[in-house]
Coordinates of C-alpha atoms in Angstrom, one line a residue:
Chain A
M8 CA 26.8 -11.7 -27.2
G9 CA 29.6 -13.5 -25.5
R10 CA 30.2 -17.1 -25.7
Y11 CA 28.4 -18.0 -22.4
E12 CA 25.0 -17.0 -20.7
L13 CA 25.7 -15.3 -17.4
E14 CA 24.0 -16.5 -14.4
Y15 CA 23.1 -15.2 -11.0
P16 CA 25.1 -17.0 -8.4
K17 CA 22.9 -19.3 -6.2
D18 CA 22.7 -18.3 -2.5
K19 CA 20.2 -19.0 0.4
D20 CA 18.0 -16.1 -0.9
N21 CA 17.5 -17.2 -4.3
S22 CA 18.1 -21.0 -4.3
V23 CA 14.8 -22.6 -5.5
K24 CA 13.8 -25.3 -3.2
R25 CA 10.9 -27.2 -4.7
Y26 CA 10.6 -28.4 -8.3
N27 CA 14.1 -27.1 -8.8
Q28 CA 14.4 -28.7 -12.2
L29 CA 12.1 -25.7 -13.3
A30 CA 14.6 -23.1 -12.0
S31 CA 16.8 -21.0 -14.1
Y32 CA 19.4 -18.5 -12.8
S33 CA 20.3 -17.1 -16.4
L34 CA 20.4 -13.3 -16.7
R35 CA 18.8 -13.4 -20.1
T36 CA 15.8 -15.7 -19.0
I37 CA 15.0 -13.9 -15.6
H38 CA 15.6 -10.3 -17.2
G39 CA 13.4 -11.5 -20.3
I40 CA 10.5 -12.4 -18.0
V41 CA 10.6 -9.1 -16.4
N42 CA 10.9 -7.2 -19.3
S43 CA 7.9 -8.5 -21.2
A44 CA 5.7 -8.6 -18.2
Q45 CA 3.3 -5.5 -18.1
F46 CA 4.0 -4.7 -14.3
V47 CA 6.2 -6.0 -11.6
N48 CA 5.3 -6.3 -7.9
L49 CA 7.5 -4.8 -5.6
S50 CA 7.4 -6.1 -1.8
F51 CA 9.3 -4.3 1.2
N52 CA 8.8 -3.8 4.9
P53 CA 7.3 -0.4 6.1
P54 CA 8.6 0.7 9.6
N55 CA 6.4 -0.3 12.4
S56 CA 4.2 -2.9 10.6
P57 CA 4.4 -6.7 11.2
F58 CA 3.4 -6.9 7.2
P59 CA 5.5 -6.7 4.3
V60 CA 3.5 -4.5 1.4
I61 CA 3.2 -5.6 -2.1
L62 CA 2.9 -2.8 -4.8
P63 CA 2.3 -3.4 -8.5
M64 CA 4.5 -0.9 -10.4
I65 CA 5.7 -0.4 -14.0
G66 CA 9.1 -1.4 -14.3
Q67 CA 11.8 -2.2 -16.7
M68 CA 15.4 -3.6 -16.5
G69 CA 18.3 -1.7 -18.3
S70 CA 21.8 -0.2 -17.9
F71 CA 22.1 3.6 -17.5
D72 CA 26.2 3.1 -17.9
R73 CA 25.8 0.8 -20.6
P74 CA 22.7 1.6 -22.6
S75 CA 23.5 -0.8 -25.3
A76 CA 23.2 -3.8 -22.9
D77 CA 20.6 -6.7 -23.5
D78 CA 18.5 -8.9 -21.2
G79 CA 21.8 -11.1 -21.0
D80 CA 23.9 -8.5 -19.3
P81 CA 23.9 -7.2 -15.8
L82 CA 21.0 -4.9 -15.5
D83 CA 19.1 -2.4 -12.8
L84 CA 15.5 -2.4 -12.4
Y85 CA 13.7 1.0 -12.8
V86 CA 10.3 1.2 -11.5
H87 CA 7.6 4.1 -11.7
G88 CA 4.6 3.7 -9.5
Y89 CA 1.5 5.6 -8.0
V90 CA 1.1 4.0 -4.6
S91 CA 4.4 4.6 -3.6
S92 CA 5.0 7.3 -1.1
R93 CA 5.8 5.1 1.6
L94 CA 8.2 3.2 -0.6
M95 CA 9.7 6.6 -1.8
N96 CA 10.2 7.9 1.6
L97 CA 11.9 4.7 2.7
S98 CA 14.4 4.5 -0.1
R99 CA 15.2 8.3 0.3
D100 CA 17.5 7.0 2.9
G101 CA 19.8 5.0 1.1
N102 CA 21.2 7.3 -1.6
G103 CA 24.7 6.8 -0.5
D104 CA 25.2 9.5 2.1
G105 CA 25.8 6.6 4.7
D106 CA 23.1 7.7 7.2
G107 CA 19.2 6.6 7.4
E108 CA 18.0 3.2 8.2
H109 CA 19.1 1.7 5.1
P110 CA 22.5 2.9 3.8
A111 CA 22.7 0.8 1.0
G112 CA 19.2 1.3 -0.1
M113 CA 16.1 -0.4 0.9
P114 CA 15.8 -4.2 0.7
V115 CA 13.0 -5.3 -1.9
C116 CA 11.8 -8.1 -3.7
A117 CA 10.6 -7.8 -7.2
S118 CA 8.7 -10.4 -9.2
A119 CA 7.0 -10.8 -12.6
T120 CA 4.8 -13.5 -13.5
H121 CA 3.0 -14.8 -17.0
V122 CA 0.5 -17.4 -17.0
D123 CA 0.9 -19.3 -20.1
G124 CA -1.8 -22.0 -19.7
L125 CA -4.1 -23.8 -17.3
V126 CA -3.2 -27.4 -17.2
L127 CA -6.1 -29.7 -16.5
A128 CA -5.1 -33.3 -15.3
L129 CA -7.3 -36.3 -14.4
S130 CA -7.1 -35.4 -10.8
S131 CA -7.5 -31.9 -9.2
F132 CA -4.3 -32.5 -7.4
S133 CA -2.4 -33.0 -10.7
H134 CA -3.8 -29.7 -12.2
N135 CA -1.2 -27.0 -12.6
Y136 CA -0.4 -24.0 -14.6
N137 CA 1.9 -23.3 -17.5
Y138 CA 3.8 -20.0 -16.2
R139 CA 7.0 -18.0 -16.2
S140 CA 8.0 -16.4 -13.0
A141 CA 11.1 -14.3 -11.9
I142 CA 11.7 -13.1 -8.5
L143 CA 14.5 -10.6 -7.8
F144 CA 16.2 -9.2 -4.3
G145 CA 18.0 -5.9 -4.5
H146 CA 18.1 -2.8 -2.8
A147 CA 16.0 0.4 -4.0
T148 CA 17.4 3.6 -4.1
L149 CA 15.5 6.9 -5.5
V150 CA 17.1 8.0 -9.0
Q151 CA 18.3 11.5 -8.3
D152 CA 20.3 12.3 -11.6
P153 CA 18.2 14.0 -14.0
D154 CA 20.0 12.6 -16.9
E155 CA 19.5 9.2 -15.4
K156 CA 15.7 9.8 -14.7
L157 CA 15.1 11.0 -18.3
W158 CA 16.9 7.9 -19.4
A159 CA 14.9 5.7 -17.4
M160 CA 11.4 7.3 -18.4
E161 CA 12.2 6.9 -21.7
L162 CA 13.1 3.0 -20.9
I163 CA 9.6 2.7 -19.0
T164 CA 7.8 4.4 -21.4
N165 CA 9.1 2.6 -24.5
S166 CA 8.2 -0.8 -22.3
V167 CA 4.4 0.3 -22.3
V168 CA 4.4 0.7 -26.2
P169 CA 7.8 0.3 -28.2
D170 CA 8.7 3.6 -29.6
R171 CA 6.2 5.7 -27.8
W172 CA 8.6 8.0 -26.1
R173 CA 9.7 9.7 -29.1
H174 CA 6.2 10.0 -30.5
S175 CA 4.8 11.7 -27.2
R176 CA 5.1 15.4 -26.5
L177 CA 8.4 16.6 -26.1
P178 CA 10.9 17.9 -24.7
V179 CA 9.9 17.0 -21.0
T180 CA 9.3 19.9 -18.8
S181 CA 11.3 20.5 -15.7
A182 CA 8.3 20.3 -13.7
E183 CA 7.6 16.9 -15.2
L184 CA 11.0 15.6 -14.5
Q185 CA 10.7 16.9 -10.7
S186 CA 7.5 15.7 -9.9
T187 CA 8.3 12.1 -11.0
A188 CA 9.8 9.8 -8.5
L189 CA 11.5 6.5 -9.8
L190 CA 13.1 4.0 -8.0
K191 CA 16.3 2.0 -9.1
V192 CA 16.8 -1.6 -7.6
R193 CA 20.3 -2.9 -7.8
I194 CA 19.9 -6.6 -7.9
A195 CA 21.5 -8.7 -5.3
S196 CA 20.4 -12.1 -6.6
A197 CA 17.5 -13.5 -8.6
S198 CA 15.9 -16.7 -10.0
S199 CA 13.0 -17.9 -12.2
K200 CA 10.9 -20.8 -12.5
I201 CA 9.2 -21.8 -15.8
R202 CA 6.7 -24.6 -16.0
D203 CA 5.4 -25.9 -19.7
G204 CA 4.1 -28.7 -21.2
Q205 CA 1.0 -31.1 -20.9
A206 CA -0.8 -32.4 -18.2
E207 CA 1.0 -35.2 -16.2
D208 CA -1.0 -37.6 -14.8
P209 CA 0.3 -40.5 -12.2
R210 CA 0.4 -44.0 -13.6
A211 CA -2.6 -45.0 -11.2
D212 CA -4.8 -42.3 -12.8
L213 CA -3.8 -43.1 -16.5
E214 CA -4.7 -46.7 -15.8
N215 CA -8.2 -46.0 -14.3
E216 CA -10.3 -46.6 -17.3
A217 CA -13.4 -45.0 -16.0
A218 CA -11.4 -41.5 -15.5
V219 CA -9.6 -41.6 -18.7
G220 CA -12.8 -42.4 -20.5
S221 CA -14.6 -39.7 -19.1
I222 CA -12.3 -36.7 -18.2
W223 CA -11.0 -34.2 -20.5
T224 CA -7.1 -33.5 -19.9
G225 CA -5.2 -31.0 -21.8
V226 CA -4.1 -27.3 -21.6
L227 CA -6.1 -24.2 -21.8
P228 CA -3.5 -21.9 -23.3
V229 CA -3.6 -18.4 -21.7
H230 CA -2.1 -14.9 -23.1
Q231 CA -2.6 -11.3 -22.9
T232 CA -4.5 -9.6 -25.7
I233 CA -4.5 -6.1 -26.6
G234 CA -8.0 -5.2 -28.0
E235 CA -9.4 -2.7 -30.6
P236 CA -7.7 0.8 -29.8
L237 CA -10.1 3.1 -28.3
P238 CA -9.2 6.7 -29.2
G239 CA -9.8 9.5 -26.3
P240 CA -12.2 12.3 -26.7
N241 CA -9.3 14.8 -27.5
N242 CA -7.6 12.5 -30.1
R243 CA -7.5 13.8 -33.8
V244 CA -4.9 11.3 -35.1
D245 CA -5.3 8.2 -37.1
L246 CA -3.8 5.1 -35.3
P247 CA -0.1 5.3 -36.2
G248 CA 1.5 2.4 -37.5
Y249 CA 4.0 1.8 -34.5
I250 CA 0.9 1.1 -32.3
A251 CA -0.9 -1.0 -34.8
E252 CA 2.2 -3.1 -35.3
Y253 CA 2.9 -3.6 -31.5
R254 CA -0.6 -4.7 -31.1
S255 CA -0.5 -7.1 -33.6
S256 CA 2.9 -8.6 -32.9
F257 CA 1.9 -8.6 -29.0
N258 CA -1.2 -10.5 -29.5
E259 CA 0.5 -13.0 -32.2
D260 CA 3.6 -13.5 -30.0
G261 CA 1.5 -14.2 -26.9
R262 CA -0.8 -16.5 -28.6
E263 CA 2.0 -18.6 -30.1
H264 CA 4.1 -18.5 -26.9
S265 CA 1.1 -20.1 -24.8
I266 CA 0.6 -22.8 -27.6
N267 CA 4.3 -23.6 -27.9
A268 CA 4.5 -23.7 -23.9
A269 CA 1.8 -26.5 -24.0
N270 CA 3.6 -28.4 -26.8
N271 CA 6.8 -27.8 -25.0
K272 CA 8.7 -26.1 -27.8
Chain B
M20 CA -27.4 -9.7 0.6
G21 CA -27.7 -7.1 3.5
R22 CA -28.6 -3.4 3.3
Y23 CA -25.2 -2.4 3.0
E24 CA -21.8 -3.1 1.7
L25 CA -19.4 -4.0 4.3
E26 CA -16.0 -2.5 4.3
Y27 CA -12.6 -3.1 5.9
P28 CA -11.9 -0.3 8.6
K29 CA -8.9 1.9 7.6
D30 CA -5.8 1.4 9.6
K31 CA -2.0 2.4 9.2
D32 CA -1.4 -0.7 7.3
N33 CA -4.2 -0.7 4.6
S34 CA -4.9 3.1 4.2
V35 CA -4.0 4.2 0.6
K36 CA -2.2 7.4 0.6
R37 CA -1.6 8.5 -3.1
Y38 CA -4.3 8.9 -5.5
N39 CA -6.8 7.9 -2.8
Q40 CA -9.9 8.8 -4.8
L41 CA -9.1 5.6 -6.4
A42 CA -9.2 3.4 -3.4
S43 CA -12.1 1.2 -2.1
Y44 CA -12.3 -0.7 1.3
S45 CA -15.3 -2.7 0.0
L46 CA -15.2 -6.5 0.8
R47 CA -17.3 -7.1 -2.2
T48 CA -14.7 -5.2 -4.6
I49 CA -11.4 -6.5 -2.9
H50 CA -12.6 -10.2 -2.7
G51 CA -14.2 -9.8 -6.4
I52 CA -10.6 -8.8 -7.4
V53 CA -9.1 -11.8 -5.9
N54 CA -11.4 -14.2 -6.9
S55 CA -11.3 -13.3 -10.6
A56 CA -7.4 -13.2 -10.8
Q57 CA -5.7 -16.3 -11.9
F58 CA -3.2 -16.0 -9.2
V59 CA -2.1 -14.1 -6.1
N60 CA 1.5 -12.9 -5.0
L61 CA 2.1 -13.7 -1.4
S62 CA 5.0 -12.0 0.3
F63 CA 6.5 -12.9 3.5
N64 CA 9.7 -12.4 5.6
P65 CA 11.9 -15.4 5.9
P66 CA 14.2 -15.7 8.8
N67 CA 17.7 -14.5 8.5
S68 CA 17.4 -12.6 5.2
P69 CA 17.0 -8.6 4.7
F70 CA 14.5 -9.3 2.1
P71 CA 10.6 -10.2 1.8
V72 CA 9.8 -12.9 -0.5
I73 CA 7.0 -12.7 -3.4
L74 CA 5.6 -16.0 -4.3
P75 CA 3.0 -16.2 -7.0
M76 CA 0.3 -18.9 -5.9
I77 CA -3.1 -20.3 -6.8
G78 CA -5.7 -18.8 -4.4
Q79 CA -9.1 -18.4 -3.8
M80 CA -11.4 -16.6 -0.9
G81 CA -14.1 -18.4 0.7
S82 CA -15.7 -19.3 4.0
F83 CA -15.3 -23.1 5.3
D84 CA -17.5 -22.1 8.3
R85 CA -20.1 -20.7 6.0
P86 CA -19.9 -22.1 2.5
S87 CA -22.8 -20.0 1.1
A88 CA -20.8 -16.6 1.9
D89 CA -20.2 -14.5 -1.1
D90 CA -17.7 -12.0 -2.1
G91 CA -19.4 -9.6 0.0
D92 CA -18.8 -11.3 3.2
P93 CA -15.9 -11.8 5.7
L94 CA -13.8 -14.6 3.9
D95 CA -10.5 -16.1 4.3
L96 CA -7.8 -16.5 1.5
Y97 CA -6.9 -20.2 0.7
V98 CA -3.7 -20.7 -1.2
H99 CA -2.1 -23.6 -2.9
G100 CA 1.7 -23.3 -4.4
Y101 CA 4.6 -25.2 -5.5
V102 CA 7.6 -22.9 -4.1
S103 CA 6.4 -22.9 -0.8
S104 CA 8.4 -25.2 1.3
R105 CA 9.8 -22.3 3.3
L106 CA 6.4 -20.5 3.6
M107 CA 4.9 -23.9 4.7
N108 CA 7.7 -24.2 7.4
L109 CA 7.2 -20.6 8.6
S110 CA 3.4 -20.9 9.0
R111 CA 3.6 -24.4 10.7
D112 CA 4.5 -22.3 13.6
G113 CA 1.3 -20.7 14.1
N114 CA -1.3 -23.3 14.5
G115 CA -2.7 -22.3 17.8
D116 CA -0.2 -24.2 20.2
G117 CA 0.9 -20.6 21.3
D118 CA 4.8 -21.6 20.6
G119 CA 6.9 -20.8 17.6
E120 CA 7.7 -17.5 16.2
H121 CA 4.4 -16.5 14.9
P122 CA 1.9 -18.0 17.5
A123 CA -1.2 -16.3 15.4
G124 CA 0.3 -17.3 12.1
M125 CA 2.9 -15.7 10.0
P126 CA 2.2 -12.3 8.9
V127 CA 1.7 -12.0 5.1
C128 CA 0.7 -9.6 2.3
A129 CA -1.4 -10.9 -0.5
S130 CA -2.2 -9.1 -3.6
A131 CA -4.0 -9.6 -7.1
T132 CA -3.6 -7.2 -10.0
H133 CA -5.8 -7.2 -13.2
V134 CA -4.2 -4.8 -16.0
D135 CA -7.3 -3.5 -18.3
G136 CA -5.6 -1.1 -20.5
L137 CA -2.5 0.9 -21.5
V138 CA -3.6 4.5 -21.3
L139 CA -1.6 6.6 -23.7
A140 CA -1.6 10.5 -23.2
L141 CA 0.1 13.4 -25.0
S142 CA 3.4 13.4 -22.6
S143 CA 5.0 10.3 -21.5
F144 CA 4.6 11.4 -17.7
S145 CA 0.7 11.5 -18.0
H146 CA 0.6 7.8 -19.4
N147 CA -1.1 5.4 -17.1
Y148 CA -2.7 2.0 -16.9
N149 CA -6.2 1.0 -16.4
Y150 CA -6.4 -1.6 -13.7
R151 CA -7.7 -3.4 -10.6
S152 CA -5.5 -4.1 -7.7
A153 CA -6.3 -5.5 -4.3
I154 CA -3.8 -5.8 -1.2
L155 CA -4.5 -7.8 1.9
F156 CA -2.6 -8.3 5.1
G157 CA -3.3 -11.0 7.4
H158 CA -1.7 -14.2 9.2
A159 CA -1.4 -17.5 7.6
T160 CA -1.3 -21.1 9.0
L161 CA -1.3 -24.4 7.7
V162 CA -4.8 -26.2 7.1
Q163 CA -4.8 -29.1 9.2
D164 CA -8.4 -30.2 9.3
P165 CA -8.9 -32.7 6.5
D166 CA -12.5 -31.6 5.9
E167 CA -11.2 -28.2 5.4
K168 CA -8.5 -29.1 3.3
L169 CA -10.9 -31.2 0.9
W170 CA -13.2 -28.2 0.8
A171 CA -10.5 -25.8 0.2
M172 CA -9.0 -27.9 -2.6
E173 CA -12.6 -27.8 -4.4
L174 CA -12.9 -24.0 -4.0
I175 CA -9.4 -23.8 -5.6
T176 CA -10.0 -26.3 -8.3
N177 CA -13.2 -24.7 -9.3
S178 CA -11.5 -21.2 -9.3
V179 CA -9.2 -22.4 -12.2
V180 CA -12.2 -23.7 -14.4
P181 CA -15.7 -23.6 -12.7
D182 CA -17.3 -26.9 -12.0
R183 CA -13.9 -28.9 -12.7
W184 CA -13.9 -30.3 -9.2
R185 CA -16.6 -32.8 -9.9
H186 CA -15.6 -33.7 -13.3
S187 CA -12.2 -34.8 -12.3
R188 CA -10.9 -38.1 -10.9
L189 CA -12.8 -38.6 -7.4
P190 CA -13.0 -39.7 -4.8
V191 CA -9.6 -37.9 -3.6
T192 CA -7.1 -40.3 -2.2
S193 CA -5.6 -40.1 1.3
A194 CA -2.2 -39.8 -0.2
E195 CA -3.3 -36.9 -2.2
L196 CA -4.6 -34.9 0.6
Q197 CA -1.6 -35.9 2.9
S198 CA 0.8 -34.8 0.3
T199 CA -0.8 -31.4 -0.3
A200 CA -0.2 -28.2 1.9
L201 CA -2.6 -25.5 1.8
L202 CA -2.3 -22.1 3.7
K203 CA -5.3 -20.0 5.1
V204 CA -4.8 -16.5 5.6
R205 CA -7.0 -14.7 8.1
I206 CA -7.3 -11.4 6.7
A207 CA -6.6 -8.3 9.3
S208 CA -6.9 -5.5 6.8
A209 CA -7.1 -4.9 2.9
S210 CA -7.9 -2.4 0.3
S211 CA -8.1 -2.1 -3.5
K212 CA -7.5 0.5 -6.1
I213 CA -9.2 0.9 -9.6
R214 CA -8.0 3.2 -12.1
D215 CA -10.5 3.5 -15.3
G216 CA -11.5 6.0 -18.0
Q217 CA -9.5 7.7 -20.7
A218 CA -6.3 9.5 -20.7
E219 CA -6.1 12.8 -18.9
D220 CA -4.0 15.6 -20.1
P221 CA -3.0 18.6 -18.4
R222 CA -4.6 21.8 -19.9
A223 CA -1.2 23.0 -21.3
D224 CA -0.8 19.8 -23.2
L225 CA -4.4 20.2 -24.8
E226 CA -3.6 23.7 -25.9
N227 CA -0.5 22.5 -27.4
E228 CA -1.7 22.5 -31.0
A229 CA 1.5 20.7 -32.4
A230 CA 0.9 17.8 -29.9
V231 CA -2.7 17.3 -30.4
G232 CA -2.4 17.3 -34.0
S233 CA 0.2 14.8 -34.2
I234 CA 0.0 12.4 -31.2
W235 CA -2.4 9.5 -30.8
T236 CA -4.0 9.4 -27.6
G237 CA -6.6 6.8 -26.1
V238 CA -6.6 3.5 -24.5
L239 CA -5.3 0.2 -25.7
P240 CA -7.7 -2.1 -24.0
V241 CA -6.1 -5.2 -22.4
H242 CA -7.5 -8.5 -21.2
Q243 CA -6.4 -12.4 -20.9
T244 CA -7.5 -14.6 -23.4
I245 CA -8.1 -18.4 -23.4
G246 CA -7.0 -19.7 -26.6
E247 CA -8.0 -22.9 -28.6
P248 CA -7.9 -25.9 -25.9
L249 CA -5.1 -28.4 -26.5
P250 CA -6.0 -31.8 -25.6
G251 CA -3.2 -33.8 -23.8
P252 CA -1.6 -37.1 -25.4
N253 CA -3.7 -39.5 -23.2
N254 CA -7.1 -37.5 -23.9
R255 CA -9.7 -39.7 -25.2
V256 CA -12.6 -37.2 -24.6
D257 CA -14.4 -34.4 -26.5
L258 CA -14.1 -31.0 -25.0
P259 CA -16.9 -30.8 -22.5
G260 CA -19.6 -28.2 -22.5
Y261 CA -18.6 -26.7 -19.0
I262 CA -15.0 -25.9 -20.3
A263 CA -16.2 -24.5 -23.7
E264 CA -18.6 -22.5 -21.9
Y265 CA -16.1 -21.3 -19.5
R266 CA -13.4 -20.2 -22.1
S267 CA -16.2 -18.4 -24.2
S268 CA -17.7 -16.3 -21.1
F269 CA -14.1 -15.5 -19.7
N270 CA -13.1 -14.3 -23.2
E271 CA -16.2 -12.4 -23.6
D272 CA -16.2 -10.9 -20.0
G273 CA -12.5 -9.7 -20.3
R274 CA -12.9 -8.2 -23.4
E275 CA -16.2 -6.2 -22.4
H276 CA -14.7 -5.2 -19.1
S277 CA -11.2 -3.8 -20.7
I278 CA -13.9 -1.8 -23.3
N279 CA -16.1 -0.6 -20.4
A280 CA -13.0 0.2 -18.1
A281 CA -11.8 2.8 -21.0
N282 CA -15.2 4.2 -21.3
N283 CA -15.6 4.5 -17.5
K284 CA -18.8 2.5 -17.3

């Protein structure tokens, strides 16, 4: 780690306008929100439609050129999805050959959001969520180098369950590699917002004895839970330690994070 | 309820192209996914930027004209958000006065996604998620009728915790109503995808004795959990029943749903 935290420069696309005291442009913060989320949403503009499209996809940020990079370093976003034929066709354009509609890649927005708590105030209008949200802008291209594709599949698989890649059926077949399409998003700018803490009521509400004496205020902490593993019909193996440990740390970390968010720690 | 389930007509915007056996166009299914999600993502195109923007917002579907409508009926989407000044400015255009860039309202895409499980197969390339995902296209306008605004705030507040509205500080002040901006999205088309069940391995992998004998396959069910309520510093009230009951049914329903999804029930 260096002596300072890198930040995305503010520009007209990524500058947070409202509640900007909640904003962060730190690479470590933004990449950490994406890399701890179970999926990202990718938005793009299909041709001949007035509407942008949002697709939920499995994604992870990393650096193929510098695999030892961590969340604080410049990273690319790799995504793998199922509903993506339109997206894949559009981004086929932008693979450096200079032709097609999007020579630099297709402009996309990626976002990742964690809900950490429901914040119940005296007035409905003061209700809020504790959350962490990242938004990234960039250009998407199809990954074509087979080595990069293999590396990115390992990155994405291990983001679902850490260490799953080397515990799955290997080696990868060439048919698997050919039939799988991955997108790489080069990030142009990004920002994040984090809301934590307790309910904030205006003074007038806090001085309203009838309200304060009758309305429960506080935070309902929220986190994702992984339940009891359900072996498939063809499974013959006891649950391995790396899965059991991931489940237990995922659940404990999530629970703790939601409580710390409410307590502003 | 009628004798049949209404569906959104398929058009070029909403037709699911890949894995279309997972698709549903049923209003009840799509609206149910949105109305049980803690937030929706809204995507739109800001002026003078190549990138669409995704904003996470609190939203709920309902019908102001027919408040008794349920998830199977035609509904509008109401959203309330914090990062939305650009969005609000853009949709101010489209309030029926026929001028501005978007006379019918701003074209937006809304999406809601639930992760129900991590599906671990023999090969990394056969891994999957169990999920429910809805995507809706429509035109967003600012809600200007004070009665509709009040009704929509009640709808949205009760989507955070059922019955919270009438247990919060009332009546609403005119300052609260004036300072709050809500968007209404009239839905043009929509679709959903639901993946459930166990891991599906190709025959070649199932015949690979070394793989089947060593790799755990199955589903790690995933659901959102509401933890122990954390009263705020100004709270003087015991936790009311409607909050305790919501927490307990939310947690139990989520747990059961994730297990049923894996078991394809």
